[in-house]
Coordinates of C-alpha atoms (C1' of nucleotides) in Angstrom, one line a residue:
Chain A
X1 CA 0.0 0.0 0.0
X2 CA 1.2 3.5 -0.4
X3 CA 1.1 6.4 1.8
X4 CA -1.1 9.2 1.5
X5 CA 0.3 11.2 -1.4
X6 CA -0.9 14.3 0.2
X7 CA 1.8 13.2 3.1
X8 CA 4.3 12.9 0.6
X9 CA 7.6 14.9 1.2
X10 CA 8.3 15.4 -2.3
X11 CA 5.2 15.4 -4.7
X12 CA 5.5 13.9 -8.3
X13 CA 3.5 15.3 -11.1
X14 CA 2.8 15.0 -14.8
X15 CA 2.0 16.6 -17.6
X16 CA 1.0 13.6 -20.5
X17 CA 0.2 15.0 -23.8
X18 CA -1.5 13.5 -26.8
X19 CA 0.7 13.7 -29.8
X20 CA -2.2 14.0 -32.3
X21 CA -2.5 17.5 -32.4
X22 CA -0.1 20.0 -31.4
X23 CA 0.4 21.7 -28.0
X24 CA -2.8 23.4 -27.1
X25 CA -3.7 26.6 -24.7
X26 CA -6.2 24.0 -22.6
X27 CA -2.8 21.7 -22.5
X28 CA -0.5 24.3 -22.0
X29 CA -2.4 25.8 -19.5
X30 CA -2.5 22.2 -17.4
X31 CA 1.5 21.5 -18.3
X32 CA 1.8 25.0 -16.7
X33 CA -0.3 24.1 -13.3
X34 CA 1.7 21.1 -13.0
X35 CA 4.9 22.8 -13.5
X36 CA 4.0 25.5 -11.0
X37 CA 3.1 23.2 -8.5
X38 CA 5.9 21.4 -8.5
X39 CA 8.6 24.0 -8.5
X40 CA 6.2 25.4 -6.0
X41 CA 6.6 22.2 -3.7
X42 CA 10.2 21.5 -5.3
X43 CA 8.6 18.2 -6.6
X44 CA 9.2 16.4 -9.7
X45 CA 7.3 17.0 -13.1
X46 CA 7.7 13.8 -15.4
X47 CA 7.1 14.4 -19.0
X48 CA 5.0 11.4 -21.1
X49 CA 3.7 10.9 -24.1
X50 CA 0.9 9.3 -24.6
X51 CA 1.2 7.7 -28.0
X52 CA -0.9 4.7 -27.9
X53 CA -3.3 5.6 -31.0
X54 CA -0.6 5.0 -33.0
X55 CA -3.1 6.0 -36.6
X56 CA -3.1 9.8 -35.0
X57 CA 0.4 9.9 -33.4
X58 CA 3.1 11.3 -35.0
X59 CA 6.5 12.4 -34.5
X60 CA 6.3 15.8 -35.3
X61 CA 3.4 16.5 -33.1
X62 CA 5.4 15.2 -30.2
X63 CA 8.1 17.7 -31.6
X64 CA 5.9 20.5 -31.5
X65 CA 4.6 19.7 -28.1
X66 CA 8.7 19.9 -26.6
X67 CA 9.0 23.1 -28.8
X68 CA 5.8 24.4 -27.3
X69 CA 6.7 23.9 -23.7
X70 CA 10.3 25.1 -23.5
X71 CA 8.7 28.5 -25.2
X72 CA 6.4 28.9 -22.4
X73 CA 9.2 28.0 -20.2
X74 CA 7.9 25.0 -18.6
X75 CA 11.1 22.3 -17.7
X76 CA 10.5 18.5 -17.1
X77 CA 12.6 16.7 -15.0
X78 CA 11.9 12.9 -15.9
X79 CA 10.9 11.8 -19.4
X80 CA 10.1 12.3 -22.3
X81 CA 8.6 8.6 -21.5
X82 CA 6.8 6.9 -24.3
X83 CA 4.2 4.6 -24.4
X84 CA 4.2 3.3 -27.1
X85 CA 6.9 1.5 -25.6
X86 CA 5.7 0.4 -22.5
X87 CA 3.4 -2.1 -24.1
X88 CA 3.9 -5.0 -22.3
X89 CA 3.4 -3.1 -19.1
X90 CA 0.2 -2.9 -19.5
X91 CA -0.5 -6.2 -21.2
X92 CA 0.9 -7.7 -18.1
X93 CA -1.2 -5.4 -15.4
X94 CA -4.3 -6.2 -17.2
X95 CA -3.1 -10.1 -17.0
X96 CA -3.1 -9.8 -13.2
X97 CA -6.4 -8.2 -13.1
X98 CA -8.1 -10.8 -15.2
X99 CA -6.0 -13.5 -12.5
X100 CA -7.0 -11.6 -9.6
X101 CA -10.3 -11.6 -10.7
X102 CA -10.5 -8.0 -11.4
X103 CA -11.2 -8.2 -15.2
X104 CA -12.1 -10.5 -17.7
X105 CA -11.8 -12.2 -21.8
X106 CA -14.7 -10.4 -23.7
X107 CA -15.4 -12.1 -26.9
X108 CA -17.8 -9.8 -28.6
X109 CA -16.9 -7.8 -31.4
X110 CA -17.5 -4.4 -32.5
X111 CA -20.3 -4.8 -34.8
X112 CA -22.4 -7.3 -32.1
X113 CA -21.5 -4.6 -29.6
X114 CA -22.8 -1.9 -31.8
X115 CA -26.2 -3.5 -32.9
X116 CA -26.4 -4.9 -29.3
X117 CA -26.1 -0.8 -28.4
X118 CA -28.2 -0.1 -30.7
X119 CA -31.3 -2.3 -30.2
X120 CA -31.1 -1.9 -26.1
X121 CA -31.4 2.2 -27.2
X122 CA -34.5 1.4 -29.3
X123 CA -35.9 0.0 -26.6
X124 CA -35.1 2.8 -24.2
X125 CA -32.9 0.7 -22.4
X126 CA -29.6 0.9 -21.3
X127 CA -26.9 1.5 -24.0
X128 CA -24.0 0.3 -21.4
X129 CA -22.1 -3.0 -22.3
X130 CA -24.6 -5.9 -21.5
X131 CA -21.7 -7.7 -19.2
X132 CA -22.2 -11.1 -21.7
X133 CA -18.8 -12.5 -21.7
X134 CA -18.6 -11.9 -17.5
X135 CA -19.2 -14.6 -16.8
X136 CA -17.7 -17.2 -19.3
X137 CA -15.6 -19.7 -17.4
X138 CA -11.2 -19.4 -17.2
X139 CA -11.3 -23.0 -19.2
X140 CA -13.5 -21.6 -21.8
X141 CA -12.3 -18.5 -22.3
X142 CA -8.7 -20.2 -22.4
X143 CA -10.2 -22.6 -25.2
X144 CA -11.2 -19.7 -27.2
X145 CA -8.0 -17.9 -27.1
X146 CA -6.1 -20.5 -27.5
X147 CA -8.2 -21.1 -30.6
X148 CA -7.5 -17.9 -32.2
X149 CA -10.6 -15.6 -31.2
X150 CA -9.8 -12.0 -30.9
X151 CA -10.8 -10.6 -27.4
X152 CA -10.5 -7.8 -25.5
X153 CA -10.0 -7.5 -21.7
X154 CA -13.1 -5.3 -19.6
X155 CA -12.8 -4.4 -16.3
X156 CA -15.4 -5.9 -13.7
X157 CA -16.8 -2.9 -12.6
X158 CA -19.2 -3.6 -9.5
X159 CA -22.9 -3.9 -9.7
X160 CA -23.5 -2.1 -6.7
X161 CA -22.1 0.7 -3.8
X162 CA -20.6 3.8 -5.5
X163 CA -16.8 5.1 -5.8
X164 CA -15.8 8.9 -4.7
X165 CA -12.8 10.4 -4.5
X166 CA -11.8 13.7 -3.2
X167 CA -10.7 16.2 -5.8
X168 CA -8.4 19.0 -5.0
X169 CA -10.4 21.7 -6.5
X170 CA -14.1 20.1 -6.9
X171 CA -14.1 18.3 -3.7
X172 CA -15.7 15.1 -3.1
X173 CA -17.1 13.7 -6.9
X174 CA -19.4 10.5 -5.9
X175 CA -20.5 8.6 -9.1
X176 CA -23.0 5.3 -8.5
X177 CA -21.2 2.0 -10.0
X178 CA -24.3 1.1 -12.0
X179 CA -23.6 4.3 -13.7
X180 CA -20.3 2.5 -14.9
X181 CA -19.9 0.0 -17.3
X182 CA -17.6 -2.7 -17.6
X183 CA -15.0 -0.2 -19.6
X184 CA -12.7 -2.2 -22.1
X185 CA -8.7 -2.2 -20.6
X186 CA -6.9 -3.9 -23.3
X187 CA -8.1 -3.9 -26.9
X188 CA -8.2 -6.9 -29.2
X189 CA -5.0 -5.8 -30.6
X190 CA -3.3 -6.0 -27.6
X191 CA -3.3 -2.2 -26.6
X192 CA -4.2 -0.6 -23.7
X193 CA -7.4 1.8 -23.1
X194 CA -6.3 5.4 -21.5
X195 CA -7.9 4.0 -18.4
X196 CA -5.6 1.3 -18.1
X197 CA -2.6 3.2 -19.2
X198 CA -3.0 6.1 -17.6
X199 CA -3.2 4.3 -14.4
X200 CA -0.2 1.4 -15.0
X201 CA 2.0 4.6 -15.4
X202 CA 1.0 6.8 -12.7
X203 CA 1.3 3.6 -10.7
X204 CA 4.6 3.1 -12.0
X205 CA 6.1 6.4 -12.0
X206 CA 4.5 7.1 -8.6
X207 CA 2.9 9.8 -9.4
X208 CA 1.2 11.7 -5.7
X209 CA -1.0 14.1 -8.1
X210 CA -2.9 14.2 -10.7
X211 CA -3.4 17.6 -12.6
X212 CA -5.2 17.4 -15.3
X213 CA -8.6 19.1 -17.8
X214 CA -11.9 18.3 -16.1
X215 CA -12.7 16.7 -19.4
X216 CA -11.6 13.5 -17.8
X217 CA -14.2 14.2 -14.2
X218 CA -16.2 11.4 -15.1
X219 CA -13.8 9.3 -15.7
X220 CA -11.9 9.4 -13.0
X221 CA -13.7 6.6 -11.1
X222 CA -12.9 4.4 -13.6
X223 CA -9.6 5.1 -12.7
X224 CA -10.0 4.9 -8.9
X225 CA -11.3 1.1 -9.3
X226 CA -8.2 0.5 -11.2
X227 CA -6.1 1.8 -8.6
X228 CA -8.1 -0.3 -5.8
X229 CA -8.2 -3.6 -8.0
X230 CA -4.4 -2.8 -8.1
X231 CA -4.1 -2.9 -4.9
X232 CA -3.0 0.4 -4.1
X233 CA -4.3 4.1 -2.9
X234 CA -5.2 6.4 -5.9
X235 CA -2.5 10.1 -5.9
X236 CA -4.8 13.3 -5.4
X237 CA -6.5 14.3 -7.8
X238 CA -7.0 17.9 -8.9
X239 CA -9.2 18.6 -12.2
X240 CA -9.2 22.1 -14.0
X241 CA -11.8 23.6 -15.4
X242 CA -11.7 23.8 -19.4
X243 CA -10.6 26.7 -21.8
X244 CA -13.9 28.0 -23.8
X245 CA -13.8 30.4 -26.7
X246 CA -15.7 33.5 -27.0
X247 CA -19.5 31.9 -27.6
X248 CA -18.6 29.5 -24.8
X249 CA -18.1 26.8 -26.8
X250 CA -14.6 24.3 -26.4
X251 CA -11.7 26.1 -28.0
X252 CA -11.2 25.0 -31.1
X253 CA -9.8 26.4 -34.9
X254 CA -13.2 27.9 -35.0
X255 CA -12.0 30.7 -32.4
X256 CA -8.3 31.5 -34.0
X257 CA -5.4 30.0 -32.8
X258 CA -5.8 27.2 -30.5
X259 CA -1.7 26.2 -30.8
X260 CA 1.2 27.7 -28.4
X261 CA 3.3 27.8 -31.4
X262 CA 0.8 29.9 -33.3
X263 CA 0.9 32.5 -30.7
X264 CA 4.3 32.6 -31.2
X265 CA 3.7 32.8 -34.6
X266 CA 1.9 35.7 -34.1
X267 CA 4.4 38.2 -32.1
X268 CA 3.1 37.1 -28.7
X269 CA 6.0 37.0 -25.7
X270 CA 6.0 33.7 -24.2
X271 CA 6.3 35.7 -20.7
X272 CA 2.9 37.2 -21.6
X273 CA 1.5 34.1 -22.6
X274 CA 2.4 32.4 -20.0
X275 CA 1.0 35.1 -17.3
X276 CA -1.9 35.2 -18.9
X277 CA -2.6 31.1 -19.3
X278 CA -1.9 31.1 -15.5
X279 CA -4.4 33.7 -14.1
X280 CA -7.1 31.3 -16.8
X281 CA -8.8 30.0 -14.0
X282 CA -6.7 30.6 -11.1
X283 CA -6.1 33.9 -9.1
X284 CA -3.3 34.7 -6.3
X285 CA -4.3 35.5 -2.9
X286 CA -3.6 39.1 -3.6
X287 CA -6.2 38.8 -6.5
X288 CA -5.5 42.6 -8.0
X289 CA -1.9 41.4 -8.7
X290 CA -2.2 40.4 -12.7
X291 CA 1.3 41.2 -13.4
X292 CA 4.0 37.8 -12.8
X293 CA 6.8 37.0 -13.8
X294 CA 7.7 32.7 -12.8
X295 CA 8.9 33.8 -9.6
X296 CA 6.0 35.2 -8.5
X297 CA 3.7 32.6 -10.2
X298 CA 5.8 29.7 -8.3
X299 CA 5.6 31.2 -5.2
X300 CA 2.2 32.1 -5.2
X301 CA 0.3 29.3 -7.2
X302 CA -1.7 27.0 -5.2
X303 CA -4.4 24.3 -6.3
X304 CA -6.9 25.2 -3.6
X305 CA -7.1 28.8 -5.8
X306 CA -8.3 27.2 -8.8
X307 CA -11.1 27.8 -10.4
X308 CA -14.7 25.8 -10.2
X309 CA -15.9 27.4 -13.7
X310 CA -14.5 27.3 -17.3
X311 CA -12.8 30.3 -18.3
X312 CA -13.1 32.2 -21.6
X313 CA -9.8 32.6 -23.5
X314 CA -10.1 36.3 -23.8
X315 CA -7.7 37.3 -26.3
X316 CA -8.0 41.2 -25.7
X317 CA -6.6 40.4 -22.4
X318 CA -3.6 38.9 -24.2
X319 CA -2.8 41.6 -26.4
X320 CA -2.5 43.8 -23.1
X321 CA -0.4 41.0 -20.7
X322 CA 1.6 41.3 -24.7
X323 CA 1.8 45.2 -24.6
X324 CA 3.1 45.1 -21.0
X325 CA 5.6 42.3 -21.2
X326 CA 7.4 43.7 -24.3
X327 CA 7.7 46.9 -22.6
X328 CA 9.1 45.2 -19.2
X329 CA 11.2 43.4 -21.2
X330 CA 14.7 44.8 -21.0
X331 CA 15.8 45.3 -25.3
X332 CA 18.7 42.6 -24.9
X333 CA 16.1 40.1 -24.2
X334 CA 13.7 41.4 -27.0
X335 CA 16.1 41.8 -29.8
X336 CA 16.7 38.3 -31.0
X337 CA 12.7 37.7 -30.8
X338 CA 12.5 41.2 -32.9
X339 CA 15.0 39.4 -35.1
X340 CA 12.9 36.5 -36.4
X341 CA 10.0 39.2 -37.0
X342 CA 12.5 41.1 -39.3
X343 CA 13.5 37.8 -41.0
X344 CA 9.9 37.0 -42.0
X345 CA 9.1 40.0 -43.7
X346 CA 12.7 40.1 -45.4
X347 CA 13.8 43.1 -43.2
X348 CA 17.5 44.3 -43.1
X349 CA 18.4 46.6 -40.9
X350 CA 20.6 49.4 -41.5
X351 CA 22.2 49.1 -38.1
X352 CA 24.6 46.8 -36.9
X353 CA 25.5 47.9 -33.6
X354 CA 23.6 45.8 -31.8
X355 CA 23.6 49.0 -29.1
X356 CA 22.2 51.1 -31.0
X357 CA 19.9 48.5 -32.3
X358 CA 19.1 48.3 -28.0
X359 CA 18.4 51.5 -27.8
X360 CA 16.1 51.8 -30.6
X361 CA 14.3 49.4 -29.2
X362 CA 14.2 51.1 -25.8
X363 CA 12.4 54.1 -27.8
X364 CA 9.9 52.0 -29.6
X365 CA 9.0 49.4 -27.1
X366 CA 6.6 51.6 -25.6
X367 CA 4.0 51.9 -27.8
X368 CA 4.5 48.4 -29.7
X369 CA 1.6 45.6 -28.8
X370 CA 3.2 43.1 -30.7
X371 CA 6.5 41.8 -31.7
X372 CA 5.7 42.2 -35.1
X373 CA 4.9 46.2 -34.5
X374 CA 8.8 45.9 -35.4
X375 CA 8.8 45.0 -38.3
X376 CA 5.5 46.7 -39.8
X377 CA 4.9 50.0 -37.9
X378 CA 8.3 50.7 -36.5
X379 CA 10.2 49.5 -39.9
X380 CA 11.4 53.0 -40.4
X381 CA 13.5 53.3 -37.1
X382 CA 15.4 50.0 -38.5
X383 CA 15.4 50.6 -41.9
X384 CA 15.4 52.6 -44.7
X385 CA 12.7 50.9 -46.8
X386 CA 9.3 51.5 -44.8
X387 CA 5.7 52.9 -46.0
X388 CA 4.3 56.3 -45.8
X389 CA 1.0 56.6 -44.0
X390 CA -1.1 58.2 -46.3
X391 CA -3.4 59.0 -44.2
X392 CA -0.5 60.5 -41.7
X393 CA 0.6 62.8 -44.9
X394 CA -2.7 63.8 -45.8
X395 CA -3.0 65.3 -41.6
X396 CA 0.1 66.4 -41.2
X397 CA 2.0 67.3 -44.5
X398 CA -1.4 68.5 -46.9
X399 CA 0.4 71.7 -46.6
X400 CA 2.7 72.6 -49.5
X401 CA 4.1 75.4 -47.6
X402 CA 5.2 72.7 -44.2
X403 CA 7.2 70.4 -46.8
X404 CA 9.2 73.2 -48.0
X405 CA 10.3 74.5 -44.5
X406 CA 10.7 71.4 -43.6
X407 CA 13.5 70.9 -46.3
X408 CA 14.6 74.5 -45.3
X409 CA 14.9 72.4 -41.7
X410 CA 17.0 70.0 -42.8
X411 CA 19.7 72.3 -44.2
X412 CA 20.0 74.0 -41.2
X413 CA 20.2 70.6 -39.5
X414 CA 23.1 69.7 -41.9
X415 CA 24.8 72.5 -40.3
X416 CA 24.6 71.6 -36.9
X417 CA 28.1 70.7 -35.4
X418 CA 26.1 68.5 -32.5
X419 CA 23.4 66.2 -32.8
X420 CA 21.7 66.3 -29.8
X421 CA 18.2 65.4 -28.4
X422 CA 17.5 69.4 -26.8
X423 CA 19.9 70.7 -29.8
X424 CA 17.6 69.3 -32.4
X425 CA 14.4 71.0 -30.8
X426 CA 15.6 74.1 -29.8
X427 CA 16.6 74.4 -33.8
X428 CA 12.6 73.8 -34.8
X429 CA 11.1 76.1 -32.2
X430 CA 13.7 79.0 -33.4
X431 CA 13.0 78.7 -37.0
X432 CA 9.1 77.9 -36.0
X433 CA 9.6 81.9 -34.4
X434 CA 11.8 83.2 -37.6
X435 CA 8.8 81.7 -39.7
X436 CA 5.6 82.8 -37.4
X437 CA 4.3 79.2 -37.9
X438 CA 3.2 77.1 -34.9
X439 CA 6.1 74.7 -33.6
X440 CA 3.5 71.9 -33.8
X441 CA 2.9 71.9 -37.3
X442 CA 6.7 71.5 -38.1
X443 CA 6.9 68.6 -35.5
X444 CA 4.1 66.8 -37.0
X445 CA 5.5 66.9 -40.4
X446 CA 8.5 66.3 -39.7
X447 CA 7.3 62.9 -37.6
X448 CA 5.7 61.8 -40.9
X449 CA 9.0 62.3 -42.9
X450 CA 11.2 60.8 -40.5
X451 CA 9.5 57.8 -39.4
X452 CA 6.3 57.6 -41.9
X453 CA 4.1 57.4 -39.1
X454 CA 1.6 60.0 -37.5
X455 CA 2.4 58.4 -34.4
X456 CA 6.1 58.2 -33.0
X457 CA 7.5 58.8 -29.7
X458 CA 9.0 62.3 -29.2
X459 CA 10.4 63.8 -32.4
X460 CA 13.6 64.7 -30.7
X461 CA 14.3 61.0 -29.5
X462 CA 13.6 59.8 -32.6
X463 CA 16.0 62.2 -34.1
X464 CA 18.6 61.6 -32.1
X465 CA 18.2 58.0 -32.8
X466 CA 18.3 58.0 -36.4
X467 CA 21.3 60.4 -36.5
X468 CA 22.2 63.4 -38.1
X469 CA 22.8 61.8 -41.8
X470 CA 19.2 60.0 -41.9
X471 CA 17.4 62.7 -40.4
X472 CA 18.6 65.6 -42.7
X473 CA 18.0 63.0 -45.9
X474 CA 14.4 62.0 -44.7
X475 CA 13.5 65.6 -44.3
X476 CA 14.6 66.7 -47.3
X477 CA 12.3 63.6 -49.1
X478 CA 9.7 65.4 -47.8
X479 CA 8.5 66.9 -50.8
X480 CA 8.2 63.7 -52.6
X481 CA 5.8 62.4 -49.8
Chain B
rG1 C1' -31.6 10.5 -23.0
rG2 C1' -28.6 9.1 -18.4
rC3 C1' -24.8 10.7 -15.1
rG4 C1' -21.5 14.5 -13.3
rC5 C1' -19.8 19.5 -12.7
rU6 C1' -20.6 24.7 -12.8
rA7 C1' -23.2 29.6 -12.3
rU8 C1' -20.5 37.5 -9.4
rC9 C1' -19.8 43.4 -14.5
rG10 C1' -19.3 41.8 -21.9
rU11 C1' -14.5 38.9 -20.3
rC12 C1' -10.8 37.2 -16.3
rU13 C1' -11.7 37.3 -11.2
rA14 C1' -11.9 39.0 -5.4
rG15 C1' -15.3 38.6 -1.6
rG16 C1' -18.7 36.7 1.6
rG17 C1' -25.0 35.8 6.4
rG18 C1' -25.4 42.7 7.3
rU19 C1' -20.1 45.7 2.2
rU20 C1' -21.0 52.1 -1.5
rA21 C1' -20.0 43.9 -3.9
rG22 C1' -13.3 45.3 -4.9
rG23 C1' -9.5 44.8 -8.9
rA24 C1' -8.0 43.9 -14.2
rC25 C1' -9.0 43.8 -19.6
rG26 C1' -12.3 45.9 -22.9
rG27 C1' -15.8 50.4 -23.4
rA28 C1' -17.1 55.8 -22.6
rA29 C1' -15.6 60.8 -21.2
rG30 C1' -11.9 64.3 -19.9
rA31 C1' -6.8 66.1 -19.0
rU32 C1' -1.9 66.5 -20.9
rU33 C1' 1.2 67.8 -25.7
rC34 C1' 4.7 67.5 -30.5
rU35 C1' 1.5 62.9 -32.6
rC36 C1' -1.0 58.6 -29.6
rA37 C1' -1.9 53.0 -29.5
rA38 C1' 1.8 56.3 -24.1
rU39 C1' 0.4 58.7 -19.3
rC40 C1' -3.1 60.6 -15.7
rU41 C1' -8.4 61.4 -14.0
rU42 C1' -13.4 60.1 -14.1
rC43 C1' -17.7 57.2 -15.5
rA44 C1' -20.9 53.1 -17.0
rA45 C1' -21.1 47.9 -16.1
rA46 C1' -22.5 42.0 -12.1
rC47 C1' -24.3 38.5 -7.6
rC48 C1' -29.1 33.2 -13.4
rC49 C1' -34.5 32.3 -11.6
rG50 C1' -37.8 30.4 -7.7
rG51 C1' -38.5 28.5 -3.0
rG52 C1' -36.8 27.7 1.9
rU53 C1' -33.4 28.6 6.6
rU54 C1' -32.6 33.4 9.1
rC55 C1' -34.0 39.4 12.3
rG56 C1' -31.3 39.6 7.5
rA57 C1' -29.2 36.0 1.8
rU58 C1' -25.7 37.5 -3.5
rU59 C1' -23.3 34.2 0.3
rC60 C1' -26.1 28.3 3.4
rC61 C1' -30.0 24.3 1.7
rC62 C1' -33.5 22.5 -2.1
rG63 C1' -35.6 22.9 -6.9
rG64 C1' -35.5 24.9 -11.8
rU65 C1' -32.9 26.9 -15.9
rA66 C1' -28.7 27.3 -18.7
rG67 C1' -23.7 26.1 -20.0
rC68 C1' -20.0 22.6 -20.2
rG69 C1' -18.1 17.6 -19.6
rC70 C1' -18.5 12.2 -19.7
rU71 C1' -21.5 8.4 -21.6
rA72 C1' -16.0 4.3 -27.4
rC73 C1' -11.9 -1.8 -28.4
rC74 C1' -10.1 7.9 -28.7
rA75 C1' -7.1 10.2 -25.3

RNA sequence: GGCGCUAUCGUCUAGGGGUUAGGACGGAAGAUUCUCAAUCUUCAAACCCGGGUUCGAUUCCCGGUAGCGCUACCA
């Protein structure tokens, strides 16, 4: 027998993805539970792959599940086990339990068990398994087998009493046995059920928890006979609610991106992700604290604090944890993610000090929502080939009479023996006087001509940025604009 | 259909037998100025419904409704 996982010094939890997709938010979010529970606790998180539908596993899914979870940040300190090759693990546990009298040889194929599904439903009956092969005798079930009849193995659930267990965030679940059918272990092929596999290895690996999507609620006394057939105490349990899209319904392509990797994909930071996937359904104590880093999120994350409900992937709130993150992030750290945005859309940038490409980024960072702001609406602060807002020109440089001073501007810039942030505005605002114009409508103009944009941070950083050379050439374009 | 779970602003949530029911995103308005997607200020916005229990229920209990999940030789 073993102890009382919730005694145990050192909890053991794991996160088992199905390779037949690729990493999802509602996976993600779970892998990250576990993982913050058991850096929380300084446990162990094992890492398995269940890959026992071999027609919908594949290899690259399994690939794009690791890539997923080292983006978010999530570590594993055991695996990743397969099991797929673990087979005869669970062969021989669901041996014993047909020995011990736990399980038994079911003869009946697919098609009877359909049409006997079927007809029992027609007649408003009961559409669970009829328990016919239960009671065929050890000799004849041997006879059979040994003369080549394909069978599957079904657990012998109990006709009466009921099974509970104690979940860590729902509480005590009861579910009546005659609720349950006599669920198939081992297929006719030889493979295990989830039910049988899931349990063999959390047996195995001793597992002390189990965090995982309340999908799998109702089947979790299945599970809990297992583990009692076995022999042995079930770990805790602790189910989380599921992700919904907008109209409530399961996430799924319907709502957008339903991969970790597309959110990469799409300019997200995986510290933002991350922060956000982790306050999906759970809260700290200090519940007006949104902003984590993994620090924080260890210290704080407990399984008690999780959510009853579902949660709605809200992906406004995203963009903001995104908007927040990139501007927290210091610019060494953003740079080589900027990077791979540049090398999508082609771009080259003009600078190579990586310093000066910092500090850039420290000017920009600001205002950008998403990593690819970098490479679309900030392209002119990198590069020389970038678009005009027409709609910037048409506010800010309609005026014949601005595009000429502003080339005026730049000779007098060309002049300039220093280069400097409160140089470069205390040049405007004199010639703005010499010229009776308002110093505003030179600044706005010359934002569109320097950086294309009607929106920018202040003109004199942005000067100061680009440099004498750039600035005195994109002013004098301005005519062409 | 059966079984299970859930129910606080549009969304994520805090709270809890007596509260002006708190925060955040989003929304609206205003301020600021050199533009705004930045910043600051302000505002609107919720306890699913019906019965109990109670001096008092949004909170506890029951029922309803709704949503979700499970009901496979998928996981």
């Amino acid at each position: 027998m073993s102890s009382n996982p919730s005694s145990s010094a050192s909890p053991r939890l794991r996160f088992a993805p199905s390779p037949t997709g690729y990493l999802h938010v509602g996976g993600a979010r779970t892998a990250l539970f576990n993982w913050l529970f058991a850096r929380h606790y300084g446990g162990t998180l094992i890492l398995r792959i269940e890959d026992t539908d071999f027609e919908r596993s594949t290899a690259e899914m399994v690939d794009g599940i690791l890539d997923g979870l080292r983006w978010l940040g999530i570590d594993w300190d055991e695996g990743p086990h397969f099991q797929s090759q673990r087979m005869d693990l669970y062969r021989e546990s669901a041996q014993k339990l047909v020995e011990d009298g736990h399980a038994y040889y079911c003869f009946c194929t697919k098609e009877e068990l359909e049409q006997r599904r079927a007809a029992a439903q027609a007649k408003g009956g009961d559409p669970q398994y009829d328990k016919k092969c239960r009671n065929i005798a050890a000799e004849e079930a041997q006879a059979r087998r040994d003369a080549g009849e394909a069978c599957a193995i079904r657990f012998a659930v109990p006709d009466a009493g009921s099974t509970f267990f104690d979940d860590a965030v729902f509480g005590r679940v009861e579910f009546s046995n005659s609720e349950i059918e006599d669920f198939v272990l081992l297929r006719s092929d030889g493979g295990p059920t989830y039910h049988l596999s899931v349990v063999v290895d959390d047996l195995d690996m001793r597992m002390t928890h189990v965090v995982r999507g309340a999908d799998h609620l109702s089947n979790t006394p299945k599970q809990v006979m297992l583990y009692r057939a076995l022999g042995v105490q079930p770990p805790l349990f602790a189910h989380v609610p599921l992700i919904l899209g907008p109209d409530k319904t399961r996430l799924s392509k319907r709502h957008g991106a339903t991969s970790v990797t597309a959110y990469k994909d799409e300019g997200i930071v995986p510290g933002a992700f991350r922060n956000f996937l982790a306050l999906l359904g759970w809260s700290p104590p200090d519940s007006t604290r949104e902003m984590m880093d993994d620090r924080a999120l260890i210290d704080l994350f407990d399984l008690s604090a999780i959510q009853k409900s579902n949660a709605i992937f809200d992906r406004g709130k995203l963009d903001w944890f995104n908007s927040e993150y990139i501007r927290a992030y210091p610019a060494v750290q953003l740079l080589p993610l900027i990077e791979e945005e540049w090398k999508k859309v082609g771009l080259i940038p003009f600078q190579t000090n990586r310093e000066a490409m910092e500090s850039t980024v420290d000017l920009v960072k600001p205002r950008a929502r998403n990593l690819k702001d970098f490479a679309t609406l900030f392209r002119a602060y990198f590069s020389d080939e970038y678009e005009v807002d027409s709609t910037a020109v048409e506010k800010f440089l309609k005026d014949e009479a601005v595009r000429q001073m502003l080339i005026e501007l730049a000779s007098r810039y060309e002049k300039e023996d220093v280069f400097s942030e409160g140089g470069t505005e205390k040049v405007v605002r004199d010639f703005a006087a010499e010229k009776s114009v308002k110093a505003g409508a030179l600044i706005n103009g010359a934002r569109v001509a320097l950086t294309g944009q009607g929106v920018a941070p202040s003109l004199f950083a942005v000067m100061a940025n680009l440099g004498q050379e750039r600035t005195v050439a994109r002013l004098k374009r301005a005519k062409e604009l």
